[in-house]
């Protein structure tokens, strides 16, 4: 028993000792890295792979973890990470791969569909650590040590472990059925399989290169592979899989400091700023091949992106404007001076300072996630438009496409080439004016080989920039916010943000003369809006009104697309050239007086900016588009015109006139275009009260609709002045005439003249008024009024005469001494009137009495009765 215990103790000690030894070893542990078809110019092949056959007698497992490090050099359709077949029936017992930026996986021959829905930022040229854990009903993916996906396992257990593992190809049958579009182009390392579940902590430690446990089912660090094709195997320190090394790219032309900053920015990068001795060394190594090109005669070579412009001796990172902590200035030269504010690296790797205006070579520092877009070709996915700075060709940086293209410098002809890396043939090229130029921005490329429907010698306009889809690219390649585009200000230095600012985008087949259709092929609804701005004049004689007004018609044209909407609050105004391209509703005004119409202004505006959509990823033109079916166009026309308007004067001056503006669509719109009255609106923005009228009640008449639109309004006459100038004078004249009835009998002269004068004056008044009104055969109330007053005045005169006659007859039998014999009798004062003898017994109607009756009974009662009838008539209407 004691012996046994001692034995166990000893064993334990030995175990511990070996464990510690392993830990020691791990510190400078080297791992196997396999590189498959990672060369830029490699032609994707289906016969480059590693094979490993599991033992035929291996037992199935009910838990599984598979981990590996992978670095993608170039993308293919299916970037295979790992493939394992357990039998011919189950060639995809395990398959891990990515398509673009989506991870896909198969387990026991079933795709795990949920896992592939999440976007994966798998950039090329970086090590990714991936672990797939299958446990019970759960499938978990870890990426860089973090849980990336967790979901239900969409297959059954158990998992056979007696199959074949293939690195670099996807199996369609056991160890066969390879395809050159389903391969690995890149590096893979540390492939391990466990028959158990690894915890998140274990995975995280692996991903950070803190541990490298070997799989119990399989481990690439010890496995003996069968090697097919050209596969490079290297041993690298484990930390290298986790270290983040800066990526520097030398642009071997001399520039000022600010030009260097600008150049790096064009590539979504910043000037190199080493932050440690190691980074300084990497930068120093990177520039070594260019010592003879960059300032060959001097010892200073490249700019370092730090300046002390703001304060001497305080060095800031030019890109982030943060204080830098690592400096490596040479002690041989003075560092601080007010003239020398920019840092540069010398041939020996130390730094010194110089004036920022001198010229040095540029080194840009790019991040893993920095890439450029090549637009204008015909890629199948957005992922394929991406390029990154990677390596050099012919002495200058090379832009490596994520897939099969590269842009490289041709030093013999001084041009940039777009090359297909698989056929190794140039498909397009662009010449530079200045040898220091790079192919960024919008350029004309000459097609060298049939490409995207273009034939050799064609010119293609391509853009190459770092501008993400929601940014606008200036011609130079700079990016500006999309809402700065076409805002009538130059934001691009070359002004290209204000070029080609037309709003309307037509697709082929647009017929301008045909009206668009409404939703579902129904007739097009045009929403009217009428604004009457001024009633310029009312001509009653000619029965016409002159109006100033605006007609707005709003409709949607689903055949169109728009751009540059939403830049201003008021909407996008279409230019004259835009207006000429699109269908606009035409209409006539059918009640014009003598065709008098003048259009003062026409504008076409799109006010909304709905359903914005980014342009397709291949489109060079980055403008946001808006569908015509969601954004209404409004044409607003401002007119001054004279309309006929039939005046109804019966109850003048208590009349209300109704005038209208009648719009009609041309006959060929019948059944295709109609006014939508319900949604329309109408208003009057001018002064309500005119000199003679009050404007009110603007409305669309009930018989509008279809192809007719009647915008009606009422004009109520203002009676005040007319009452003063017609009724009041006529009543006054009547009163005067009435007053004559009170004058002494003897003063026939006075009575007659006065009443006659009132008649004449009244008649003149009436004639004047009649002239100011249209001559119509109809009788107006005002005419009746005047007839009545005239009639009364006339009666008064008659009464005066009769009264006089009667008085005269009464006198004669009484034996008056003087008897008027001449016609002047009316003018003569009846001399004997005073001493007139009393009337005879038979009491005849005296002239006084006639006047009395006229004065107190007839005139007032007739006047009152008439007035009652008259005003009843006026207000009843
Ligand atoms: C591995 O398996 C494949 C397919 O079953 C077979 O063709 C090949 O010969 C095996 N290799 C070895 C070394 O056994
Ligand atoms: C400064 O640069 C030189 C040359 O690359 C290098 O040898 C030295 O270690 C650097 N000094 C520091 C502190 O990094
Ligand atoms: C393809 O072209 C590049 C650049 O000219 C050259 O370096 C490379 O060797 C070529 N590759 C092949 C396979 O021809």
mmCIF file of C-alpha atoms and ligand atoms in Angstrom, residues 39-43 393-394 398 408 417 419-425, ligand 3:
data_model
loop_
_atom_site.group_PDB
_atom_site.id
_atom_site.type_symbol
_atom_site.label_atom_id
_atom_site.label_comp_id
_atom_site.label_asym_id
_atom_site.label_seq_id
_atom_site.Cartn_x
_atom_site.Cartn_y
_atom_site.Cartn_z
ATOM 1 C CA UNK A 39 1.043 33.423 -54.855
ATOM 2 C CA UNK A 40 -0.690 36.283 -56.625
ATOM 3 C CA UNK A 41 -0.021 34.772 -60.033
ATOM 4 C CA UNK A 42 -0.904 31.213 -59.105
ATOM 5 C CA UNK A 43 -3.516 29.715 -61.401
ATOM 6 C CA UNK A 393 5.495 45.215 -58.940
ATOM 7 C CA UNK A 394 8.001 46.926 -61.185
ATOM 8 C CA UNK A 398 0.731 46.717 -56.333
ATOM 9 C CA UNK A 408 0.202 47.192 -61.288
ATOM 10 C CA UNK A 417 -2.361 47.966 -65.920
ATOM 11 C CA UNK A 419 -4.376 42.499 -65.049
ATOM 12 C CA UNK A 420 -6.263 39.273 -64.716
ATOM 13 C CA UNK A 421 -4.049 37.208 -62.445
ATOM 14 C CA UNK A 422 -5.356 33.891 -63.709
ATOM 15 C CA UNK A 423 -4.786 34.401 -67.409
ATOM 16 C CA UNK A 424 -1.897 36.751 -66.558
ATOM 17 C CA UNK A 425 -3.099 39.103 -69.276
HETATM 18 C C1 LIG B 3 2.445 37.185 -64.794
HETATM 19 O O1 LIG B 3 2.848 38.537 -64.943
HETATM 20 C C2 LIG B 3 3.656 39.014 -63.883
HETATM 21 C C3 LIG B 3 3.871 40.497 -64.079
HETATM 22 O O2 LIG B 3 4.267 40.784 -65.376
HETATM 23 C C4 LIG B 3 4.937 38.238 -63.859
HETATM 24 O O3 LIG B 3 5.745 38.715 -62.811
HETATM 25 C C5 LIG B 3 4.617 36.774 -63.616
HETATM 26 O O4 LIG B 3 5.760 36.021 -63.681
HETATM 27 C C6 LIG B 3 3.642 36.272 -64.641
HETATM 28 N N1 LIG B 3 3.195 34.975 -64.211
HETATM 29 C C7 LIG B 3 3.053 33.964 -65.059
HETATM 30 C C8 LIG B 3 2.599 32.666 -64.482
HETATM 31 O O5 LIG B 3 3.265 34.083 -66.230
#
